[in-house]
Short mmCIF file of C-alpha atoms in Angstrom, two decimals:
data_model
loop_
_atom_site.label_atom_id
_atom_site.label_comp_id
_atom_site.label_asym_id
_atom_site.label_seq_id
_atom_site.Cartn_x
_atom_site.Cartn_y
_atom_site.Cartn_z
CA UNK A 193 28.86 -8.54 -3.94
CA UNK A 194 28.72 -10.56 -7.11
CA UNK A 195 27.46 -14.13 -7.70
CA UNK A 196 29.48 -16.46 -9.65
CA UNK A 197 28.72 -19.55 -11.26
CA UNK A 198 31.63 -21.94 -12.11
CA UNK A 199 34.00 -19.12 -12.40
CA UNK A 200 31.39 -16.53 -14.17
CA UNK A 201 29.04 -14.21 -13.22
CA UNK A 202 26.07 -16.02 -12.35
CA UNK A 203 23.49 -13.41 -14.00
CA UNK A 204 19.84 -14.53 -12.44
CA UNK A 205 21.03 -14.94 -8.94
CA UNK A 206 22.67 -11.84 -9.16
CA UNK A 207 19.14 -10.08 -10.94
CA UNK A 208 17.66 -11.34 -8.31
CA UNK A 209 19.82 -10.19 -5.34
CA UNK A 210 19.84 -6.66 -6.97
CA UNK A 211 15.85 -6.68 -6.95
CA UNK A 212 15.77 -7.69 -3.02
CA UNK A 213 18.68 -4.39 -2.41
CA UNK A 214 16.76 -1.79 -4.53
CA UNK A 215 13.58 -2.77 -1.95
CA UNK A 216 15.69 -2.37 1.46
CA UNK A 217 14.56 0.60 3.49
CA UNK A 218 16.82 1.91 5.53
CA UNK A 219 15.30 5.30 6.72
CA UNK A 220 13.28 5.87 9.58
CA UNK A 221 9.76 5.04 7.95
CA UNK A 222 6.77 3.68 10.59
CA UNK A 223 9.15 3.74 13.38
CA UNK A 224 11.04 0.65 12.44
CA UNK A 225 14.65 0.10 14.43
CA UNK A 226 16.10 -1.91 11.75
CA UNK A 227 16.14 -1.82 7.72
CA UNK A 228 13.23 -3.78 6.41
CA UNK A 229 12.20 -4.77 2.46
CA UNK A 230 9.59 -3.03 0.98
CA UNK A 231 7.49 -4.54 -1.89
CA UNK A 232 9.03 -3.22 -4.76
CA UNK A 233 6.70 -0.42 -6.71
CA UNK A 234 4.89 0.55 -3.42
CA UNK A 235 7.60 3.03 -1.76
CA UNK A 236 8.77 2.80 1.08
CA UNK A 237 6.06 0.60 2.88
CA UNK A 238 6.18 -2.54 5.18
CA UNK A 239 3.85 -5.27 4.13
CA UNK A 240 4.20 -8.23 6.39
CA UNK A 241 4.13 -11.02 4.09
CA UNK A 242 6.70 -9.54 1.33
CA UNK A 243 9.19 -8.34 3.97
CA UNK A 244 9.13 -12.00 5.52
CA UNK A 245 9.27 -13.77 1.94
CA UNK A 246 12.29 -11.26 1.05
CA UNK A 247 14.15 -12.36 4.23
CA UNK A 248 13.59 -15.95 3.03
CA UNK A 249 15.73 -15.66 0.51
CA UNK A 250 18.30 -12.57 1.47
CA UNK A 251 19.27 -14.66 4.47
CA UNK A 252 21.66 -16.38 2.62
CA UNK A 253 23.23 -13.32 1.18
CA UNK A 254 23.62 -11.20 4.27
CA UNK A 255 22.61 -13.10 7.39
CA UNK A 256 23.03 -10.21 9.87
CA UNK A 257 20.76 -8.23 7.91
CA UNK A 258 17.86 -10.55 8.02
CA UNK A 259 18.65 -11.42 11.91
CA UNK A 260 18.43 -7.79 12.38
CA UNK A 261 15.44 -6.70 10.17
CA UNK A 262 13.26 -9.75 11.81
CA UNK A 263 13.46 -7.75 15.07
CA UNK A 264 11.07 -5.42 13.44
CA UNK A 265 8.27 -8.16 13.68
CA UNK A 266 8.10 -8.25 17.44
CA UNK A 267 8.63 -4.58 17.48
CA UNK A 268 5.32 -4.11 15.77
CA UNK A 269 3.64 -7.38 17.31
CA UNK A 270 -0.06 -6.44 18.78
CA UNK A 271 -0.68 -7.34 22.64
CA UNK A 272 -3.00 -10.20 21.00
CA UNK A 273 -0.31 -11.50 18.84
CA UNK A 274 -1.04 -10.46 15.43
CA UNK A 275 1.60 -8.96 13.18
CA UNK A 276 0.34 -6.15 11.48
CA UNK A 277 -1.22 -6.44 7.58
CA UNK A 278 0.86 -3.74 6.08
CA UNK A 279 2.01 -0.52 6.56
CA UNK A 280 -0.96 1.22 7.37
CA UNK A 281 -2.32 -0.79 9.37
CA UNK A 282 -0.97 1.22 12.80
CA UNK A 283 2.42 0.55 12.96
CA UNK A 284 4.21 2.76 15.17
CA UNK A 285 5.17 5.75 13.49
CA UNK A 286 2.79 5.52 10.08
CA UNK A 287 2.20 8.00 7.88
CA UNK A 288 -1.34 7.00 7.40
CA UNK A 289 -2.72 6.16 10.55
CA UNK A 290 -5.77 4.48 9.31
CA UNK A 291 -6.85 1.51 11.57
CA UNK A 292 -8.38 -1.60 10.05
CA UNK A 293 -11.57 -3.00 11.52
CA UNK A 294 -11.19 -6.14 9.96
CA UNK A 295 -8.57 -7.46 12.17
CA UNK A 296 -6.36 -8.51 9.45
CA UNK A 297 -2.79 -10.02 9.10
CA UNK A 298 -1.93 -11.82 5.85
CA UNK A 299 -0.64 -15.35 4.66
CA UNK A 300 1.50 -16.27 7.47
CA UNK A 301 5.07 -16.45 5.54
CA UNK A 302 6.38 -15.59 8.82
CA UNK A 303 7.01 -18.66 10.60
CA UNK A 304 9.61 -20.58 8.74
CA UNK A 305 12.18 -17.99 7.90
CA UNK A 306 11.94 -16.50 11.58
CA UNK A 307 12.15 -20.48 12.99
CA UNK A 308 15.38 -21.21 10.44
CA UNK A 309 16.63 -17.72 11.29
CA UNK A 310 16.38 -18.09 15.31
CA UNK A 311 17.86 -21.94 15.14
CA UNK A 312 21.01 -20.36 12.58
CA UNK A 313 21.54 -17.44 14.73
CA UNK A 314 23.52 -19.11 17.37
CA UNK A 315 22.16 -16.80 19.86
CA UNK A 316 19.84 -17.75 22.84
CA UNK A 317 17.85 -14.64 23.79
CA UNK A 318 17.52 -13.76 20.01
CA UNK A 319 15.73 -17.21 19.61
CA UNK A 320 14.27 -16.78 22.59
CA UNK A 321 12.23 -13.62 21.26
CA UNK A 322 11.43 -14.69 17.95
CA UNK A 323 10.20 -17.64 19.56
CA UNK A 324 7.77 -16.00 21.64
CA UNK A 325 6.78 -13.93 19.23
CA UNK A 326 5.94 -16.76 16.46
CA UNK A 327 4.20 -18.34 19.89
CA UNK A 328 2.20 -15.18 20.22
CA UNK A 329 1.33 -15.24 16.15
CA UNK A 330 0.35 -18.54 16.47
CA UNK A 331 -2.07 -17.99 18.56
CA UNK A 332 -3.63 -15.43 17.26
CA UNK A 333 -4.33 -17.28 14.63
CA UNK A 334 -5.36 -20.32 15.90
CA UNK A 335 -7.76 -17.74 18.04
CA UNK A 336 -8.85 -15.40 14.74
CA UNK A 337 -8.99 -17.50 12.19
CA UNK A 338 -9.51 -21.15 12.79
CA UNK A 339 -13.36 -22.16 11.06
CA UNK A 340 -14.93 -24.27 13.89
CA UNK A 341 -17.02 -25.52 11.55
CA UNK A 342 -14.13 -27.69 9.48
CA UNK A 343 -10.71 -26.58 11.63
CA UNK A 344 -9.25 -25.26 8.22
CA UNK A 345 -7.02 -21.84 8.99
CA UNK A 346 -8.01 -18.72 7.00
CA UNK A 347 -6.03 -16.25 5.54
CA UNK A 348 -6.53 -12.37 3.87
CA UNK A 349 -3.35 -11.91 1.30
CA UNK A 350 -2.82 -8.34 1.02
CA UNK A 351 -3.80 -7.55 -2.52
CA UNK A 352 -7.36 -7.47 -1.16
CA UNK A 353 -6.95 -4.65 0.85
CA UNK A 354 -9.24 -5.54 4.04
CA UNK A 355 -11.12 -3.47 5.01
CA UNK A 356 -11.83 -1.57 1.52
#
């Protein structure tokens, strides 16, 4: 699909929108169901926080694409609620099956593309189950990583590689 701008081919949007396609993974990698983004120059990996940001902005491009690939979140959702740091971090079919002690999840990008997703989709039970899973999330980090001491929310971003 091409972008146009007044008439002409809109060249950033359509840079852009090229960038987010190269990333989509559509192969079976970690057990995923549905076609995910990978951060660009890592293969095909999931990383929680730069599949989430893609979908913020593919959305409006292909909308059944990003109501599809946010399935994958629940999919890999712990039984306490966290969503999963990366790729390696246990997800069901990884290649690397290395666990991380640190309990880790990463800045929680999450929660308003999978809210505006869920209210655009139209569709009850799909709401429904993003909705209980961004319930579940929530929790876990108001659980995990809420300081008693000042009630501030903490957060790992993936560049520092917990637990390395």
């Amino acid at each position: 699909m091409k972008i146009y701008r007044d008439g002409e081919p809109f060249a950033p949007v359509q840079a852009a929108l090229d960038s987010l396609e190269h990333c989509i993974v559509k192969d079976d990698v970690c057990g995923f169901r549905y076609p995910f983004f990978a951060p660009g120059g890592y293969g095909n990996n999931w990383w929680q926080l730069d599949s989430s940001s893609a979908l913020e902005g593919y959305q409006w491009h292909d909308f059944a694409f990003a109501k599809r690939s946010l399935l994958n979140f629940p999919e890999v959702q712990r039984e306490d609620g966290r969503i999963p740091l990366y790729g390696p971090d246990l997800l069901p079919k990884s290649p690397h099956h290395s666990e991380q002690s640190d309990n880790a999840s990463s800045l929680p990008t999450l929660f308003p593309v999978a809210y505006r997703t869920a209210l655009a989709s139209g569709d009850r039970a799909y709401a429904e189950t993003v909705f209980q899973m961004l319930a579940r999330y929530s929790d876990w980090w108001q659980e995990n990583r809420v300081d008693k001491a000042t009630g501030l929310v903490t957060a790992l971003f993936e560049e520092t590689f917990p637990p390395y």
